[in-house]
Short mmCIF file of C-alpha atoms and ligand atoms in Angstrom, two decimals:
data_model
loop_
_atom_site.label_atom_id
_atom_site.label_comp_id
_atom_site.label_asym_id
_atom_site.label_seq_id
_atom_site.Cartn_x
_atom_site.Cartn_y
_atom_site.Cartn_z
CA MET A 18 -21.00 -8.20 -18.04
CA SER A 19 -19.89 -11.82 -19.31
CA GLY A 20 -21.93 -14.72 -18.15
CA ARG A 21 -18.43 -16.56 -17.28
CA LEU A 22 -17.93 -14.09 -14.49
CA VAL A 23 -18.44 -16.09 -11.17
CA GLN A 24 -20.64 -14.40 -8.60
CA ILE A 25 -19.63 -14.93 -5.01
CA GLY A 26 -22.59 -14.56 -2.38
CA GLY A 27 -21.71 -16.65 0.35
CA ILE A 28 -18.90 -19.33 0.51
CA SER A 29 -18.37 -20.97 -2.76
CA PRO A 30 -16.93 -24.45 -2.70
CA VAL A 31 -15.11 -24.20 -6.08
CA VAL A 32 -13.07 -21.00 -5.45
CA PRO A 33 -10.00 -21.54 -3.53
CA GLU A 34 -9.90 -19.48 -0.21
CA ARG A 35 -7.27 -18.50 2.19
CA PRO A 36 -7.88 -17.33 5.68
CA VAL A 37 -7.72 -13.51 6.35
CA PRO A 38 -8.09 -11.55 9.42
CA GLU A 39 -11.62 -11.29 10.50
CA SER A 40 -11.30 -7.61 11.81
CA GLY A 41 -9.36 -4.85 11.52
CA ASP A 42 -7.63 -3.43 8.47
CA MET A 43 -8.04 -5.56 5.03
CA HIS A 44 -5.50 -7.95 4.42
CA ASP A 45 -5.80 -10.78 1.73
CA GLY A 46 -4.68 -14.45 2.02
CA PHE A 47 -1.25 -13.61 0.99
CA GLY A 48 -0.67 -11.04 3.59
CA ARG A 49 -1.09 -8.11 1.26
CA ARG A 50 -2.53 -5.21 2.92
CA ILE A 51 -5.38 -3.50 0.86
CA GLU A 52 -5.69 0.19 1.28
CA TYR A 53 -6.58 1.13 -2.31
CA LEU A 54 -9.83 1.11 -4.31
CA ARG A 55 -10.30 1.80 -8.09
CA ILE A 56 -14.04 2.83 -8.39
CA SER A 57 -15.54 2.65 -11.96
CA VAL A 58 -18.36 5.03 -12.05
CA THR A 59 -19.54 4.22 -15.61
CA ASP A 60 -19.09 1.51 -18.16
CA LYS A 61 -19.62 4.19 -20.98
CA CYS A 62 -17.15 6.14 -23.06
CA ASN A 63 -16.91 9.00 -25.45
CA LEU A 64 -13.82 7.47 -27.21
CA ARG A 65 -13.27 3.87 -28.76
CA CYS A 66 -9.44 3.34 -28.19
CA VAL A 67 -8.48 0.36 -30.38
CA TYR A 68 -6.81 -1.48 -27.42
CA CYS A 69 -9.89 -1.05 -25.20
CA MET A 70 -13.56 -0.80 -26.67
CA PRO A 71 -14.96 -1.99 -29.97
CA GLU A 72 -15.87 0.60 -32.29
CA GLU A 73 -19.54 -0.01 -32.02
CA GLY A 74 -19.41 0.06 -28.15
CA LEU A 75 -20.39 -2.74 -25.65
CA PRO A 76 -23.65 -3.76 -24.18
CA TRP A 77 -23.97 -0.87 -21.67
CA LEU A 78 -25.44 -1.25 -18.24
CA ARG A 79 -28.98 -0.07 -17.55
CA ARG A 80 -29.39 3.00 -15.43
CA GLU A 81 -30.94 1.07 -12.49
CA GLU A 82 -27.90 -1.51 -12.66
CA ILE A 83 -25.53 1.41 -11.84
CA LEU A 84 -24.63 2.25 -8.31
CA SER A 85 -25.77 5.62 -7.28
CA TYR A 86 -23.22 8.18 -5.72
CA GLU A 87 -24.89 7.67 -2.33
CA GLU A 88 -24.48 3.80 -2.69
CA ILE A 89 -20.64 4.38 -3.75
CA ALA A 90 -20.10 6.67 -0.86
CA HIS A 91 -21.53 4.08 1.53
CA LEU A 92 -19.44 1.29 0.37
CA VAL A 93 -16.45 3.63 0.64
CA GLY A 94 -17.39 4.46 4.01
CA VAL A 95 -17.68 0.61 5.03
CA MET A 96 -14.31 -0.01 3.50
CA ALA A 97 -12.64 3.04 5.02
CA GLY A 98 -13.63 1.54 8.40
CA MET A 99 -11.47 -1.42 7.44
CA GLY A 100 -8.49 0.57 6.41
CA LEU A 101 -9.20 1.89 2.87
CA SER A 102 -7.45 5.30 2.40
CA ARG A 103 -6.90 5.95 -1.10
CA ILE A 104 -9.54 6.08 -4.06
CA ARG A 105 -9.18 6.34 -7.86
CA ILE A 106 -12.19 7.16 -9.74
CA THR A 107 -12.22 5.58 -13.32
CA GLY A 108 -14.49 4.00 -15.90
CA GLY A 109 -15.28 3.97 -18.79
CA GLU A 110 -14.85 7.68 -19.09
CA PRO A 111 -15.68 8.84 -15.64
CA LEU A 112 -16.21 12.55 -16.73
CA VAL A 113 -19.35 11.27 -18.93
CA ARG A 114 -21.16 10.68 -15.77
CA ARG A 115 -23.29 13.72 -14.70
CA ASP A 116 -22.29 15.79 -11.89
CA LEU A 117 -19.00 13.84 -10.93
CA PRO A 118 -17.60 16.77 -8.67
CA SER A 119 -20.69 15.70 -6.29
CA LEU A 120 -19.33 12.17 -5.86
CA VAL A 121 -15.85 13.47 -5.18
CA ARG A 122 -17.08 15.99 -2.52
CA MET A 123 -19.12 12.87 -0.94
CA ILE A 124 -16.01 10.55 -0.95
CA ARG A 125 -13.88 13.33 0.45
CA ARG A 126 -16.15 13.70 3.40
CA VAL A 127 -15.53 10.01 4.28
CA PRO A 128 -13.28 9.82 7.49
CA GLY A 129 -9.97 7.93 6.64
CA ILE A 130 -10.03 8.68 2.89
CA ASP A 131 -6.88 10.93 2.46
CA ASP A 132 -6.27 10.88 -1.49
CA VAL A 133 -8.59 10.91 -4.26
CA ALA A 134 -7.29 10.56 -7.73
CA LEU A 135 -8.82 10.37 -11.29
CA SER A 136 -8.18 8.66 -14.44
CA THR A 137 -9.61 10.35 -17.53
CA ASN A 138 -9.15 10.73 -21.24
CA ALA A 139 -9.11 14.52 -20.87
CA VAL A 140 -11.92 15.15 -23.50
CA LEU A 141 -14.12 16.90 -21.04
CA LEU A 142 -11.37 18.42 -18.90
CA PRO A 143 -11.85 21.93 -20.46
CA GLU A 144 -15.25 22.13 -18.76
CA LEU A 145 -14.58 20.28 -15.74
CA ALA A 146 -10.97 20.62 -14.40
CA SER A 147 -11.37 23.64 -12.00
CA GLU A 148 -14.67 22.11 -10.72
CA LEU A 149 -13.09 18.62 -10.07
CA ARG A 150 -9.87 20.49 -8.44
CA ASP A 151 -12.38 22.40 -5.95
CA ALA A 152 -14.27 19.30 -5.27
CA GLY A 153 -11.12 17.60 -3.88
CA VAL A 154 -9.63 15.44 -6.61
CA ASP A 155 -5.85 15.48 -5.71
CA ARG A 156 -4.37 14.00 -8.73
CA LEU A 157 -5.21 13.25 -12.32
CA ASN A 158 -3.75 10.49 -14.85
CA VAL A 159 -4.42 11.51 -18.39
CA SER A 160 -4.52 8.89 -21.32
CA LEU A 161 -2.46 10.21 -24.20
CA ASP A 162 -1.30 7.67 -26.67
CA SER A 163 0.41 10.06 -29.24
CA LEU A 164 1.40 13.63 -29.40
CA ARG A 165 0.13 14.03 -32.95
CA ALA A 166 -3.35 15.13 -33.51
CA ASP A 167 -3.99 12.60 -36.33
CA ARG A 168 -2.94 9.71 -34.46
CA VAL A 169 -4.99 10.62 -31.24
CA ASP A 170 -7.85 10.87 -33.53
CA ALA A 171 -7.09 7.32 -35.12
CA ILE A 172 -6.17 5.54 -31.88
CA SER A 173 -9.37 6.73 -30.30
CA ARG A 174 -11.49 6.36 -33.48
CA ARG A 175 -13.24 9.60 -32.74
CA PRO A 176 -12.19 12.24 -35.25
CA GLY A 177 -11.75 15.62 -33.70
CA SER A 178 -11.03 14.27 -30.05
CA ALA A 179 -7.26 15.49 -30.26
CA ASP A 180 -8.15 19.05 -30.01
CA ALA A 181 -10.28 18.62 -26.77
CA VAL A 182 -7.52 16.17 -25.32
CA PHE A 183 -4.72 18.76 -25.84
CA ARG A 184 -7.02 21.47 -24.46
CA GLY A 185 -7.90 19.47 -21.64
CA LEU A 186 -4.30 18.69 -20.76
CA GLU A 187 -3.74 22.53 -20.59
CA ALA A 188 -6.91 23.13 -18.59
CA ALA A 189 -5.70 20.43 -15.98
CA GLU A 190 -2.51 22.38 -15.62
CA ARG A 191 -4.21 25.67 -15.34
CA ALA A 192 -6.47 24.34 -12.60
CA GLY A 193 -3.40 23.26 -10.69
CA PHE A 194 -3.21 19.40 -11.33
CA THR A 195 0.56 19.47 -11.51
CA PRO A 196 2.52 17.37 -11.93
CA ILE A 197 0.31 15.36 -14.14
CA LYS A 198 0.82 11.52 -14.99
CA VAL A 199 0.49 10.72 -18.65
CA ASN A 200 -0.64 7.21 -19.57
CA CYS A 201 0.52 6.00 -22.94
CA VAL A 202 -0.33 2.45 -24.24
CA VAL A 203 2.46 1.64 -26.61
CA MET A 204 1.49 -0.37 -29.75
CA ARG A 205 3.65 -1.37 -32.58
CA GLY A 206 3.23 0.44 -35.76
CA ARG A 207 0.73 2.86 -34.17
CA ASN A 208 3.01 5.00 -31.53
CA ASP A 209 6.09 3.08 -30.85
CA ASP A 210 8.07 5.51 -32.78
CA GLU A 211 7.03 8.32 -30.34
CA VAL A 212 8.44 6.89 -27.27
CA ALA A 213 11.43 9.13 -27.33
CA ASP A 214 9.40 12.24 -28.23
CA PHE A 215 7.13 11.43 -25.07
CA ALA A 216 10.27 11.21 -22.99
CA ARG A 217 11.73 14.22 -24.26
CA ILE A 218 8.81 16.14 -22.79
CA THR A 219 9.92 15.12 -19.29
CA ARG A 220 13.29 17.20 -19.71
CA GLU A 221 11.03 20.30 -20.20
CA ARG A 222 7.85 19.88 -18.27
CA PRO A 223 7.01 18.01 -14.77
CA TRP A 224 5.15 15.36 -16.72
CA HIS A 225 5.32 11.82 -15.57
CA VAL A 226 4.93 9.81 -18.65
CA ARG A 227 3.95 6.20 -18.17
CA PHE A 228 4.33 3.86 -20.86
CA ILE A 229 2.00 0.83 -20.43
CA GLU A 230 2.12 -2.61 -21.96
CA VAL A 231 -1.17 -3.58 -23.63
CA MET A 232 -2.97 -6.25 -21.85
CA PRO A 233 -5.29 -8.90 -23.71
CA THR A 234 -8.98 -8.84 -23.26
CA GLY A 235 -11.72 -10.31 -25.45
CA GLU A 236 -12.09 -7.31 -27.61
CA ASN A 237 -8.33 -6.47 -28.41
CA LEU A 238 -6.68 -9.96 -29.14
CA GLY A 239 -5.45 -8.79 -32.50
CA VAL A 240 -3.91 -5.59 -30.91
CA SER A 241 -2.42 -7.53 -28.01
CA ARG A 242 -1.03 -10.45 -30.27
CA ASP A 243 0.47 -8.27 -33.00
CA GLU A 244 1.27 -4.89 -31.56
CA PHE A 245 2.62 -5.77 -28.08
CA VAL A 246 5.84 -3.90 -27.23
CA SER A 247 7.75 -4.65 -24.10
CA SER A 248 8.94 -2.34 -21.43
CA ASP A 249 12.39 -3.45 -22.06
CA GLU A 250 12.22 -2.23 -25.78
CA ILE A 251 10.52 0.95 -24.54
CA LEU A 252 13.36 1.77 -22.10
CA ALA A 253 15.79 0.98 -24.66
CA ALA A 254 14.37 3.35 -26.93
CA VAL A 255 14.26 6.10 -24.32
CA GLY A 256 17.78 5.20 -23.26
CA ALA A 257 18.99 5.94 -26.85
CA ILE A 258 18.40 9.50 -26.27
CA GLY A 259 20.01 9.96 -22.91
CA GLU A 260 20.94 8.31 -19.82
CA LEU A 261 18.22 7.15 -17.25
CA ARG A 262 18.60 6.64 -13.53
CA PRO A 263 15.89 4.77 -11.54
CA VAL A 264 14.12 7.27 -9.11
CA ALA A 265 11.08 6.99 -6.81
CA GLY A 266 8.75 8.67 -8.98
CA PRO A 267 5.68 10.76 -8.02
CA PRO A 268 3.43 9.99 -5.16
CA GLY A 269 0.55 7.51 -5.85
CA ASN A 270 1.61 4.06 -4.97
CA GLY A 271 1.03 2.73 -8.61
CA PRO A 272 2.91 -0.23 -10.17
CA ALA A 273 5.01 1.80 -12.38
CA ARG A 274 8.82 1.74 -12.09
CA TYR A 275 10.22 5.20 -12.87
CA PHE A 276 13.48 6.54 -14.35
CA ALA A 277 14.52 10.16 -15.09
CA PHE A 278 17.06 12.01 -17.20
CA ASP A 279 19.70 14.03 -15.29
CA GLY A 280 18.15 17.48 -14.23
CA ALA A 281 14.67 16.55 -15.67
CA PRO A 282 11.71 17.94 -14.03
CA GLY A 283 9.57 15.02 -15.10
CA THR A 284 9.93 11.05 -15.08
CA VAL A 285 9.64 8.23 -17.47
CA GLY A 286 7.64 5.24 -15.91
CA VAL A 287 6.92 1.73 -17.32
CA ILE A 288 3.73 -0.33 -16.32
CA THR A 289 4.70 -3.91 -16.99
CA PRO A 290 1.61 -6.17 -16.41
CA MET A 291 2.98 -8.69 -18.97
CA SER A 292 6.71 -8.81 -18.88
CA HIS A 293 7.18 -8.34 -15.13
CA ASN A 294 4.09 -8.57 -13.19
CA TYR A 295 3.87 -6.77 -9.92
CA CYS A 296 0.96 -8.90 -8.37
CA GLY A 297 3.17 -9.50 -5.41
CA THR A 298 2.86 -6.00 -4.18
CA CYS A 299 -0.74 -5.49 -5.12
CA ASN A 300 -2.65 -3.37 -2.79
CA ARG A 301 -6.01 -2.84 -4.36
CA MET A 302 -9.60 -3.99 -5.11
CA ARG A 303 -11.77 -2.68 -7.77
CA LEU A 304 -15.59 -1.74 -7.61
CA THR A 305 -17.28 -1.89 -10.93
CA ALA A 306 -20.10 0.76 -12.09
CA ASP A 307 -22.85 -2.15 -11.28
CA GLY A 308 -21.36 -2.80 -7.77
CA GLN A 309 -19.30 -5.69 -8.07
CA LEU A 310 -16.10 -5.96 -6.16
CA ARG A 311 -13.28 -7.42 -7.84
CA PRO A 312 -10.25 -8.87 -6.01
CA CYS A 313 -8.19 -8.71 -9.22
CA LEU A 314 -8.51 -6.79 -12.58
CA PHE A 315 -8.26 -10.05 -14.54
CA GLY A 316 -9.95 -13.53 -13.61
CA ASP A 317 -13.44 -14.47 -13.20
CA LEU A 318 -14.08 -13.66 -9.47
CA GLN A 319 -16.26 -10.71 -8.18
CA THR A 320 -18.62 -10.36 -5.34
CA ASP A 321 -21.97 -8.68 -5.78
CA LEU A 322 -22.28 -5.87 -3.27
CA ARG A 323 -25.35 -3.89 -5.08
CA GLY A 324 -27.96 -6.55 -4.26
CA PRO A 325 -26.94 -6.87 -0.70
CA LEU A 326 -26.68 -3.23 -0.13
CA ARG A 327 -29.89 -2.42 -1.63
CA ARG A 328 -31.47 -5.17 0.64
CA GLY A 329 -29.81 -3.50 3.60
CA GLU A 330 -27.60 -6.70 4.39
CA ALA A 331 -24.13 -6.21 5.95
CA ILE A 332 -21.42 -5.53 3.62
CA GLU A 333 -18.35 -6.05 5.73
CA PRO A 334 -18.56 -9.88 5.57
CA LEU A 335 -18.71 -9.70 1.88
CA ILE A 336 -15.53 -7.72 1.75
CA ARG A 337 -13.79 -10.04 3.89
CA GLN A 338 -14.97 -12.79 1.74
CA THR A 339 -13.71 -11.18 -1.43
CA LEU A 340 -10.18 -10.72 0.32
CA ARG A 341 -10.23 -14.49 1.13
CA ILE A 342 -10.58 -15.19 -2.67
CA LYS A 343 -8.16 -12.55 -4.07
CA PRO A 344 -5.74 -14.75 -6.34
CA GLU A 345 -2.04 -14.54 -5.94
CA ARG A 346 -1.59 -13.20 -9.35
CA HIS A 347 -3.04 -12.88 -12.72
CA TRP A 348 -2.74 -15.35 -15.69
CA LEU A 349 -2.90 -13.21 -18.62
CA VAL A 350 -1.25 -14.69 -21.93
CA GLN A 351 -0.61 -12.09 -24.85
CA GLY A 352 -3.09 -12.72 -27.74
CA SER A 353 -5.21 -14.74 -25.69
CA ASP A 354 -8.30 -14.23 -23.48
CA ALA A 355 -7.54 -17.49 -21.48
CA GLY A 356 -6.50 -15.39 -18.38
CA SER A 357 -8.75 -12.39 -18.70
CA GLY A 358 -11.77 -14.27 -17.20
CA GLY A 359 -14.20 -13.25 -20.03
CA LEU A 360 -13.58 -9.76 -19.62
CA ALA A 361 -14.24 -7.85 -22.93
CA ALA A 362 -12.60 -4.56 -22.21
CA LEU A 363 -11.00 -2.84 -19.48
CA SER A 364 -13.56 -0.26 -19.62
CA GLN A 365 -15.97 -2.73 -17.90
CA VAL A 366 -14.11 -2.88 -14.78
CA GLY A 367 -12.20 0.28 -14.46
CA GLY A 368 -8.65 -0.48 -15.92
N1 SAM B 415 -11.13 6.61 -19.94
C1 SAM B 415 -10.24 6.71 -18.84
C2 SAM B 415 -8.82 6.76 -19.58
O1 SAM B 415 -8.78 6.20 -20.55
O2 SAM B 415 -7.80 7.20 -18.55
C3 SAM B 415 -10.24 5.69 -17.73
C4 SAM B 415 -10.49 4.47 -17.91
S1 SAM B 415 -9.33 3.29 -18.80
C5 SAM B 415 -10.01 1.90 -18.99
C6 SAM B 415 -7.93 3.29 -17.70
C7 SAM B 415 -6.52 3.10 -18.26
O3 SAM B 415 -6.58 1.79 -18.76
C8 SAM B 415 -6.09 3.90 -19.30
O4 SAM B 415 -4.98 4.39 -19.06
C9 SAM B 415 -6.03 3.09 -20.69
O5 SAM B 415 -5.03 3.46 -21.57
C10 SAM B 415 -5.82 1.69 -19.87
N2 SAM B 415 -6.11 0.55 -20.83
C11 SAM B 415 -7.32 0.21 -21.39
N3 SAM B 415 -7.29 -0.78 -21.99
C12 SAM B 415 -6.00 -1.37 -22.00
C13 SAM B 415 -5.47 -2.42 -22.24
N4 SAM B 415 -6.03 -3.49 -22.87
N5 SAM B 415 -4.09 -2.67 -21.93
C14 SAM B 415 -3.28 -1.64 -21.31
N6 SAM B 415 -4.09 -0.42 -20.87
C15 SAM B 415 -5.22 -0.33 -21.18
FE1 SF4 B 416 -12.53 4.98 -23.26
FE2 SF4 B 416 -10.51 4.90 -21.54
FE3 SF4 B 416 -11.14 2.67 -22.66
FE4 SF4 B 416 -10.15 4.66 -24.32
S1 SF4 B 416 -9.12 3.66 -22.71
S2 SF4 B 416 -12.03 3.67 -24.84
S3 SF4 B 416 -10.82 6.46 -23.02
S4 SF4 B 416 -12.52 3.84 -21.16
#
């Protein structure tokens, strides 16, 4: 991970801190209740999406740097005692990590955790969907940036992946993961002409299609500068095929705003980190694969939990410390890595 990231161990005089409750449920210094943790289980991936990872990959974490499943479950246990109730497992691509269902079972046994979701590119779902369901995954988000096989292959830069992705979506539905949330990062000239096609599916099937605005990271500055499409433009393209009304959307407490066509079984959502940021209602923190607790997806702040955990030190004070430094909002600028805090790719912190 980038050398620019600030490792917070104890009190750092350079980081603005705000007071937070010293016991009980997790609240940050802006009064936001934190009850959701996104856990990245690996920084590796079997795809190379153009907006995420460079084609040649990134300097991968070493095996000993990565938290074991026991260590992750222990940290979840500590945070569950502080009001954590919901988990999302992500990556990199979480399904490339061996025996992921056993982590799901361990997390499910933690008292207080009542919702376990997973984000995946679906490539390995044909083999794993049923086992993940049996292990206790409640919901799946699947990344799908095009409905056309050649474009899925081109955007993921892994020829042949489209076939596995489409079979993975079917396997997920067969395993009982309905409704499925589909995440689509919209890029000008690559898939923006498919927005209406995605939306049409929500009239036929209980899919919740969420269009995501591309966010700038160190590795995607060209895409984020030249191919950004705003949610207003996306909703205009969807609105051209039928009238949309705002709806509550599926369970999951994410930041998406949802809409639906009359009588449709599915919904259309937009996730708008750039054009309309939703930091004011942020309810989450992130745990990276190497045990860094990040109060914000972006920015250069994180607290090392792995070292203290392996030395047998108390973890709760470090979590309170991270709450004290949780920033009010992100400061992303399209086409610039000024606000991303030295982050090369979302795959490094779990997206
Ligand atoms: N590999 C899994 C997947 O693709 O769903 C999980 C990790 S991925 C980093 C999580 C989500 O972040 C995906 O929906 C992906 O499309 C999205 N994502 C990655 N980089 C992004 C970027 N720069 N801007 C917006 N969304 C991004
Ligand atoms: Fe892999 Fe997900 Fe990043 Fe695509 S978005 S390269 S599938 S981690």
